[in-house]
Tab-separated table of C-alpha atoms and ligand atoms in Angstrom:
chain	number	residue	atom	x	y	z
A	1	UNK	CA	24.091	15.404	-32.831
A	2	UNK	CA	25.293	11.859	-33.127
A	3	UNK	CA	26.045	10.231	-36.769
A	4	UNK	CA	26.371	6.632	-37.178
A	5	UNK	CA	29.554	6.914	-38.098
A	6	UNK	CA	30.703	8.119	-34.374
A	7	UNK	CA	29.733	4.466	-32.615
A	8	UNK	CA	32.637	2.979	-30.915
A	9	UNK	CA	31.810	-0.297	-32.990
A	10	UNK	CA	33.839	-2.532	-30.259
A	11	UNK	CA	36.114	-0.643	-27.752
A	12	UNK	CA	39.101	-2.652	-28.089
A	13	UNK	CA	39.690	-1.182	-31.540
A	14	UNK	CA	38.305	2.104	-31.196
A	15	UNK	CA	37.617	4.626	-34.609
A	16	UNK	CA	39.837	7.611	-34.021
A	17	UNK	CA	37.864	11.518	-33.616
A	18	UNK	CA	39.981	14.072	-34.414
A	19	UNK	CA	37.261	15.919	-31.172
A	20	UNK	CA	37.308	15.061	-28.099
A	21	UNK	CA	34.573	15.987	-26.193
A	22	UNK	CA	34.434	17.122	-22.723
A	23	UNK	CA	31.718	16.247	-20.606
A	24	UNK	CA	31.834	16.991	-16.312
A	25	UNK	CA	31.010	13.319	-15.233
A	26	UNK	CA	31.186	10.201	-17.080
A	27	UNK	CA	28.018	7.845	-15.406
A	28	UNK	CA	27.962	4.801	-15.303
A	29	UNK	CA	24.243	2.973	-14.846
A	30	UNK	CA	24.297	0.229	-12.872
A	31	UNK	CA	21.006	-1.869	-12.738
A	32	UNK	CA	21.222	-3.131	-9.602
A	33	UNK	CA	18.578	-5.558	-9.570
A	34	UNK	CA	15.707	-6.617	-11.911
A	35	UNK	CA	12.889	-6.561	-9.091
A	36	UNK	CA	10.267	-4.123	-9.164
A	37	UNK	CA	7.432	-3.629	-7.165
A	38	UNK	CA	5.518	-2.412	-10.305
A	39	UNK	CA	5.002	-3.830	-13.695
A	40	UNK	CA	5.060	-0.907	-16.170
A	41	UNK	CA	3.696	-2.290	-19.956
A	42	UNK	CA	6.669	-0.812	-21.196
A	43	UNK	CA	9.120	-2.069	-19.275
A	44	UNK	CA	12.271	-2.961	-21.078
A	45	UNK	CA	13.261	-6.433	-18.710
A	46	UNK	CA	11.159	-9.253	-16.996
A	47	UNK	CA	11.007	-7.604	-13.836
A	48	UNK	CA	10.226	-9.603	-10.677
A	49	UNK	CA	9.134	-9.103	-6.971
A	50	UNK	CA	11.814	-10.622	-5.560
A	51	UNK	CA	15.591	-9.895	-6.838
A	52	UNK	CA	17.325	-13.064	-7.830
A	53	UNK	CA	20.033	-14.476	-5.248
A	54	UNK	CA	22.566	-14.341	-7.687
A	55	UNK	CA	22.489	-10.498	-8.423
A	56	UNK	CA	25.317	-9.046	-6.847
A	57	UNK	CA	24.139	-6.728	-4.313
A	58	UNK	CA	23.559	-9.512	-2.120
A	59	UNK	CA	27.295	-10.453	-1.829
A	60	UNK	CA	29.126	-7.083	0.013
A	61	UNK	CA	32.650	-8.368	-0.909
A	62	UNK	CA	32.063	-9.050	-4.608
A	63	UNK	CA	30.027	-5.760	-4.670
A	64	UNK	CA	32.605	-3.575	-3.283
A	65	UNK	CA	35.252	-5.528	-6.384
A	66	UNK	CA	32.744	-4.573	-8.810
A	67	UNK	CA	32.524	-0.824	-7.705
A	68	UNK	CA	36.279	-0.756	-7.283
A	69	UNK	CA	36.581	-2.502	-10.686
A	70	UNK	CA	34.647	0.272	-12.874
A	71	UNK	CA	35.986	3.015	-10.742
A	72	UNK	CA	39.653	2.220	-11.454
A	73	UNK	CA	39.200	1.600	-15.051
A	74	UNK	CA	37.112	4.868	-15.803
A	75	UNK	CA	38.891	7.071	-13.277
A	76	UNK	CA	39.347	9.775	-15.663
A	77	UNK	CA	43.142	9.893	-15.781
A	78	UNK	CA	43.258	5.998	-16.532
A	79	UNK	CA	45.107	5.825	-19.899
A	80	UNK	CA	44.053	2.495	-20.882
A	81	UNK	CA	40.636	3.249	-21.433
A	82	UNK	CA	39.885	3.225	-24.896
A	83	UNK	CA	36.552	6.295	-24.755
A	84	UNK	CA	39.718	8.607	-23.487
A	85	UNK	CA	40.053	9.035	-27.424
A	86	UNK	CA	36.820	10.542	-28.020
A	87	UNK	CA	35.921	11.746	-24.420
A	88	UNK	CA	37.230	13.404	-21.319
A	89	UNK	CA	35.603	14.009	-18.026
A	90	UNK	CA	36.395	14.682	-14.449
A	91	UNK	CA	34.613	12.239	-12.353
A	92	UNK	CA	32.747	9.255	-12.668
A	93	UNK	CA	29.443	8.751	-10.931
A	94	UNK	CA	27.422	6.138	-10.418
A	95	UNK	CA	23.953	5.937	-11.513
A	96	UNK	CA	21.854	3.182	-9.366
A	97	UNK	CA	18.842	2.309	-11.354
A	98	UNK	CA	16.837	-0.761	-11.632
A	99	UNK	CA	14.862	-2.638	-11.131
A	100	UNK	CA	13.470	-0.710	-8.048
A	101	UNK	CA	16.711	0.362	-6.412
A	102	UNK	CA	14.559	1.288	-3.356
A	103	UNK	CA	13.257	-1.991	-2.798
A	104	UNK	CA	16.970	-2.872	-0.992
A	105	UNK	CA	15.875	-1.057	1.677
A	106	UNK	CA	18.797	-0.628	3.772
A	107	UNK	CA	21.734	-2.523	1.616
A	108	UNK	CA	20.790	0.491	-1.352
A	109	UNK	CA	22.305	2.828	1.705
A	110	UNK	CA	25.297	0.837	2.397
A	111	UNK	CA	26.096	0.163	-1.128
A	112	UNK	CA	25.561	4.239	-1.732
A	113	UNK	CA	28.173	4.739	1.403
A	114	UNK	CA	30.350	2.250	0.064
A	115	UNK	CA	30.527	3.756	-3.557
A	116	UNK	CA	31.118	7.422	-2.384
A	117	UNK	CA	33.697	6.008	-0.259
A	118	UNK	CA	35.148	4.418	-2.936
A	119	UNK	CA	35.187	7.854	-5.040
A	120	UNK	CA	32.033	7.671	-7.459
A	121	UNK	CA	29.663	10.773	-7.990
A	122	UNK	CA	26.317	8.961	-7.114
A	123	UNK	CA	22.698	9.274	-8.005
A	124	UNK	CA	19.669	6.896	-8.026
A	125	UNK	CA	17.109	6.551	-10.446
A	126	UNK	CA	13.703	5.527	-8.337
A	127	UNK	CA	9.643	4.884	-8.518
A	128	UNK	CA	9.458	6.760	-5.667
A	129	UNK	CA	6.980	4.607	-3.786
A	130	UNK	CA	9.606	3.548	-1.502
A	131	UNK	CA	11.635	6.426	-0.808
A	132	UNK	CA	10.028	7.172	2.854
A	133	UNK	CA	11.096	10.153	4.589
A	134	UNK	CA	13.594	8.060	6.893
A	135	UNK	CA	14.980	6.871	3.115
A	136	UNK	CA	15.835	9.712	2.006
A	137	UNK	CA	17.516	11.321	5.071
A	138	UNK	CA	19.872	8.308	4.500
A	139	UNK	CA	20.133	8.516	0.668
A	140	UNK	CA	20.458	12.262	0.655
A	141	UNK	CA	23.729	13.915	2.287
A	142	UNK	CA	25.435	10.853	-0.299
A	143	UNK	CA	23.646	12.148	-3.663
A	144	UNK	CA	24.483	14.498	-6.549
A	145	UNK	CA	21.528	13.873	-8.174
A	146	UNK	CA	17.882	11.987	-7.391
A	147	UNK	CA	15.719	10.851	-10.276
A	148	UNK	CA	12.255	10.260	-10.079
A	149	UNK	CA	10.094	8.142	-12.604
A	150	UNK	CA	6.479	9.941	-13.041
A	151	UNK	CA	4.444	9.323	-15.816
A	152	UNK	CA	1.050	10.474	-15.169
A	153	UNK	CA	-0.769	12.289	-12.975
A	154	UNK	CA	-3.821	10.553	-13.219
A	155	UNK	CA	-4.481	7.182	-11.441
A	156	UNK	CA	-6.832	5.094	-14.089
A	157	UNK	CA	-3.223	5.946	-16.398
A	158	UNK	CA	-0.750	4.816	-13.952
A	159	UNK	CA	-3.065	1.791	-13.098
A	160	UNK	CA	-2.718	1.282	-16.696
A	161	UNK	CA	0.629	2.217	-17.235
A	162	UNK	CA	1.139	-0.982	-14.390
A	163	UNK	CA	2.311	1.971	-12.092
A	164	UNK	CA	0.885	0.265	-9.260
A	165	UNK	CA	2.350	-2.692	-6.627
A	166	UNK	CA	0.520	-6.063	-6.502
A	167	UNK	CA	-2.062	-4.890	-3.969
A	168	UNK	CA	-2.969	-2.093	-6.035
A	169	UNK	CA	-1.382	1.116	-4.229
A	170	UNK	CA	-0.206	3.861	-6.102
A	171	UNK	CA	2.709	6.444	-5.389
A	172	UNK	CA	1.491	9.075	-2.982
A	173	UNK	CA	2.433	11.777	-4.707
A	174	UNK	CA	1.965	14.648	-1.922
A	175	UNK	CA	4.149	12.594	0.388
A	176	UNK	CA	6.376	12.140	-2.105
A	177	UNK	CA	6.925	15.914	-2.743
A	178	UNK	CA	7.203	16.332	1.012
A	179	UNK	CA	10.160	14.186	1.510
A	180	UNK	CA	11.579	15.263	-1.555
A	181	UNK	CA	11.634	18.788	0.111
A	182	UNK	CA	12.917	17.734	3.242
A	183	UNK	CA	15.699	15.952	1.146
A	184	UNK	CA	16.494	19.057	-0.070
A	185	UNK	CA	16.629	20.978	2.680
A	186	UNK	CA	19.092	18.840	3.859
A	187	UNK	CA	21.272	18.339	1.158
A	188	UNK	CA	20.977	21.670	-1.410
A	189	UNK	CA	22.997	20.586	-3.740
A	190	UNK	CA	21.623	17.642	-4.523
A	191	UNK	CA	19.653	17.926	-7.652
A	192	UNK	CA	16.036	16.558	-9.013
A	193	UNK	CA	15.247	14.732	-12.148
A	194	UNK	CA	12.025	13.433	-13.431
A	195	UNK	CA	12.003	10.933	-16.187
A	196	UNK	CA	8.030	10.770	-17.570
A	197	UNK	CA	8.099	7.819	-20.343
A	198	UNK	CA	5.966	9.256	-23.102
A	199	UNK	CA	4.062	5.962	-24.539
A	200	UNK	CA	-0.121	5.459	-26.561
A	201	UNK	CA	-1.587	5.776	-22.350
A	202	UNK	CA	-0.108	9.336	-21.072
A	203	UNK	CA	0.596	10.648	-24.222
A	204	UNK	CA	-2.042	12.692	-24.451
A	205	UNK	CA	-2.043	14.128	-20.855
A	206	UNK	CA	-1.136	17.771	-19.755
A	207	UNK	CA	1.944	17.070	-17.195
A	208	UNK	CA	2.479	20.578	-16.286
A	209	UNK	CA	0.505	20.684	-12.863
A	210	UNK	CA	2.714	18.074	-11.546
A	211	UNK	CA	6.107	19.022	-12.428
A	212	UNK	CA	5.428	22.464	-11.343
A	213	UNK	CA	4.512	20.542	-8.112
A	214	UNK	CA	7.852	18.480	-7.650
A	215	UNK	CA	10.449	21.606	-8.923
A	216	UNK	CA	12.187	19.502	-10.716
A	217	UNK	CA	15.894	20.614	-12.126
A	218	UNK	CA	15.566	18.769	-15.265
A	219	UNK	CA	12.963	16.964	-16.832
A	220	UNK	CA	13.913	14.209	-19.214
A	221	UNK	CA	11.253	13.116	-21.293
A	222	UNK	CA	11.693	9.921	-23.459
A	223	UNK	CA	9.732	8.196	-26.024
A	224	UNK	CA	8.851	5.182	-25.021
A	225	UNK	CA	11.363	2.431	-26.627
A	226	UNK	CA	9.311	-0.300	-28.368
A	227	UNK	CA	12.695	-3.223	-27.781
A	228	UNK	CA	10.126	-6.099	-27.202
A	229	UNK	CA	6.577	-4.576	-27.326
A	230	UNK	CA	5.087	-2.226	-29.402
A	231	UNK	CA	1.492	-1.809	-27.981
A	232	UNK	CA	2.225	1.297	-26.334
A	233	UNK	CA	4.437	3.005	-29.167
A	234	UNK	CA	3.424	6.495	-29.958
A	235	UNK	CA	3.980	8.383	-33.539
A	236	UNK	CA	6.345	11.096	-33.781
A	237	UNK	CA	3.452	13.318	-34.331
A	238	UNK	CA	2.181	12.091	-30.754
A	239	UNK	CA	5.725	12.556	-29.463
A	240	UNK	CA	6.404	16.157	-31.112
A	241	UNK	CA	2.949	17.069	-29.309
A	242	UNK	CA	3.717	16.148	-26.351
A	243	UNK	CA	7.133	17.631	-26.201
A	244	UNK	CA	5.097	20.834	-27.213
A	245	UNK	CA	2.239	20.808	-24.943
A	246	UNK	CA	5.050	21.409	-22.630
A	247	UNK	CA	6.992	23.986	-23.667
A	248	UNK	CA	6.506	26.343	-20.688
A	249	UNK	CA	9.091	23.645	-19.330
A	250	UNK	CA	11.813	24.044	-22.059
A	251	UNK	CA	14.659	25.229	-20.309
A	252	UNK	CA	14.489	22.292	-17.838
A	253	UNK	CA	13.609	19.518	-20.242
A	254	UNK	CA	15.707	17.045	-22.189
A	255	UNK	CA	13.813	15.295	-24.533
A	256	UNK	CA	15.368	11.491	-26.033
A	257	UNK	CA	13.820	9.908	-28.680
A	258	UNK	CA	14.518	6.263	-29.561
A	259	UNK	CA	17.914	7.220	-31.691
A	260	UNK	CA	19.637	8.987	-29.012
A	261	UNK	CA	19.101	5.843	-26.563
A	262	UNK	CA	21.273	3.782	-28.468
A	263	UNK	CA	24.803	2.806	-27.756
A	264	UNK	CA	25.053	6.407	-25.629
A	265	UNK	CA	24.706	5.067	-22.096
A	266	UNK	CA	26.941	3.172	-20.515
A	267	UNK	CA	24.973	0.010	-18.559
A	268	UNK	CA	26.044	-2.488	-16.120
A	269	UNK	CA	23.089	-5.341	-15.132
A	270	UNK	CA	22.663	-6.940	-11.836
A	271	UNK	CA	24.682	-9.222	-12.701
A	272	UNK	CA	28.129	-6.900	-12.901
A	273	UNK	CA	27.914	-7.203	-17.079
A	274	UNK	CA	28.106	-4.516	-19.283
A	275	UNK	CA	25.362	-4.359	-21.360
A	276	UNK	CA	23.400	-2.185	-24.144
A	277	UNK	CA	20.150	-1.871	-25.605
A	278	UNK	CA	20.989	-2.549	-29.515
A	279	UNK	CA	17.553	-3.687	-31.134
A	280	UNK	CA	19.279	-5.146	-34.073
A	281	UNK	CA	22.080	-7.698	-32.448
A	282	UNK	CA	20.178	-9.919	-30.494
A	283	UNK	CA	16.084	-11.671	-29.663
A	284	UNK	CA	15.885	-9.885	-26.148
A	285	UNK	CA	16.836	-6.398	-27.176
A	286	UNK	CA	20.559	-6.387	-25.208
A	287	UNK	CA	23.968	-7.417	-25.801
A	288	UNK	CA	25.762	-8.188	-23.105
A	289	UNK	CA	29.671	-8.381	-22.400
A	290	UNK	CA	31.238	-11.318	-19.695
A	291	UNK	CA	30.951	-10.508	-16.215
A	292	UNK	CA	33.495	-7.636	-15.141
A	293	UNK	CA	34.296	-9.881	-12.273
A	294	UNK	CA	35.368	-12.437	-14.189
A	295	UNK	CA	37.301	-10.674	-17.181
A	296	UNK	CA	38.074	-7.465	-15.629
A	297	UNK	CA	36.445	-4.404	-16.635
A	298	UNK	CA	38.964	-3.227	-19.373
A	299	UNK	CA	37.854	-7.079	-21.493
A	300	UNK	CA	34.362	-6.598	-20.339
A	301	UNK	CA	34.193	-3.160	-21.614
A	302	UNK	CA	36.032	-4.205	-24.943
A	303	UNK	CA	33.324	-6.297	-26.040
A	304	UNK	CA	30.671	-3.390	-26.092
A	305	UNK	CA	29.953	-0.720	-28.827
A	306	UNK	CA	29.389	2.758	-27.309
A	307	UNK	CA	28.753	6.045	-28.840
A	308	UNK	CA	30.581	8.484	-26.951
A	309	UNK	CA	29.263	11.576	-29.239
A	310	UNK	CA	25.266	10.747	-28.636
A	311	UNK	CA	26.536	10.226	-24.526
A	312	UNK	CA	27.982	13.927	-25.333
A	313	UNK	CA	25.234	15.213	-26.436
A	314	UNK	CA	23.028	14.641	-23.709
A	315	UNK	CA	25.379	16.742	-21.646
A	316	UNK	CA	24.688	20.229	-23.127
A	317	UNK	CA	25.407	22.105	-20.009
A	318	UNK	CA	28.072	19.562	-18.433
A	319	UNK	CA	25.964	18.646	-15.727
A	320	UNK	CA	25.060	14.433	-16.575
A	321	UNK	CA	21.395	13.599	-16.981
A	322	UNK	CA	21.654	9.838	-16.746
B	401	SF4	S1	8.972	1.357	-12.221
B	401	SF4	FE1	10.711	1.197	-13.616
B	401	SF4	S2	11.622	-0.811	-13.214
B	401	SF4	FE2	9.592	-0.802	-12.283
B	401	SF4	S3	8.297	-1.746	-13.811
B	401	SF4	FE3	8.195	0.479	-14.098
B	401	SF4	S4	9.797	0.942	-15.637
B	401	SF4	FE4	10.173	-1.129	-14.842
């Protein structure tokens, strides 16, 4: 459990624990772009179809400095970092999200080569409606972990949801669990995550034929996280049924209500910034820090607030979940 009292309130002056907690990898999210081929209701940023020139996949060089950048300052035996206080770990890994990492096609490959290369752990957090089979025998051999975003089961929901791209098509779900399996087969160790977004639309759905479908190795559920729009909010009865409806599922799930989102992941945008989702501090939802690029990651990071005890707790079996 996390207390308010355990936030990091800005990194450069951490509080002092008296625990520190030990967790197998730290992971660090990077965002990689803001485009998306879908539009999900709940959706935390202004996605777009197109990713913005300036994000910083497009520029090799200044990616590889950013990668080399976060590595070298959270490279677990790096003294200087200020989290070392209240955490320890024993590698970092990178968690590509988006956005729609997938729709990079194949920079997403080169940028996962170049980060294992450079040392990071790596998983990707994906839609799954553009991870082809030819994807995926690319992705695999490089990934720890592969997270999938399923919400629903049910088209009229995703369509509502705005789980669909801009001629209408929805994921293919068989195809989708055939790849995954060939992924599998040839990388075993990789593991799979499905993150299902519990919000007013699915909330009420029965999820179980589908996860027992994809095998999942964990299934994080999360309450949907009304930053900008609450339309699709759900009550914490709704939430508390839904997380029971599915108890068959218990010793796979990981359930994160709104509370345990703040402050405990650590975020970098497309843009090479840290940044966090704290409601309270600013009109879209974030707070961002200067570009790592330009400040170095040590400054960058100083300007954040993180809570290293509510990142620990999502790590009850030392295996990360981001
Ligand atoms: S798939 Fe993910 S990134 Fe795309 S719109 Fe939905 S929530 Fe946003």
């Amino acid at each position: 459990m996390h207390t308010k009292n355990s936030i990091v309130g800005n990194n450069s002056n951490p509080i002092t624990s008296s625990t520190i907690h030990q967790v197998e990898d730290l992971t660090i999210n990077w965002h990689i772009t803001e485009a998306c081929n879908y539009r999900c209701q709940y959706c935390y940023a202004h996605w777009k179809d197109q990713p913005d020139r300036r994000e910083l996949f497009h520029h090799p060089d200044r990616t590889i400095d950013l990668l080399e950048h976060v590595f070298r300052f959270f490279h677990p035996e790096n003294t200087q970092n200020p989290l070392r206080k209240t955490l320890s770990w024993k590698s970092v890994r990178l968690n590509i999200a988006g956005g729609e990492p997938s729709i990079l096609n194949g920079r997403l490959v080169e940028i996962a080569r170049a980060a294992r290369e450079i040392g990071f752990r790596l998983s990707i957090i994906s839609n799954g409606s553009k991870l082809s089979h030819e994807a995926l025998q690319l992705l695999a051999p490089d990934l720890t972990c592969l997270g999938i975003s399923l919400d629903s089961n049910d088209p009229a929901i995703n369509r509502a949801i705005g789980r669909n791209d801009r001629h209408g098509k929805l994921l293919n779900v068989n195809e989708l669990i055939e790849n995954l399996r060939s992924a599998r087969f040839l990388n075993p160790l990789m593991t799979i995550k499905l993150n299902t977004v519990v919000n007013r639309l699915n909330a009420g759905e029965d999820l179980s034929h589908l996860v027992e479908q994809v095998q999942p190795d964990r299934w994080k559920v999360l309450r949907m996280l009304p930053v900008l729009d609450t339309s699709l909010a759900i009550s914490d009865k709704q939430f508390a049924a839904y997380v029971r409806r599915h108890e068959a599922f218990a010793s796979i799930q990981c359930i994160e209500d709104h509370e345990d989102m703040c402050e405990s992941y650590l975020m970098i945008d497309p843009f090479g910034r840290f940044f966090q989702n704290r409601p309270t501090l600013s009109s879209d939802g974030y707070v961002y820090s200067k570009p790592i690029l330009s400040v170095g990651a040590g400054a960058a990071f100083s300007e954040m607030a993180f809570n290293p005890i509510g990142f620990q707790s999502r790590y009850t079996d030392g295996q990360g979940q981001s």
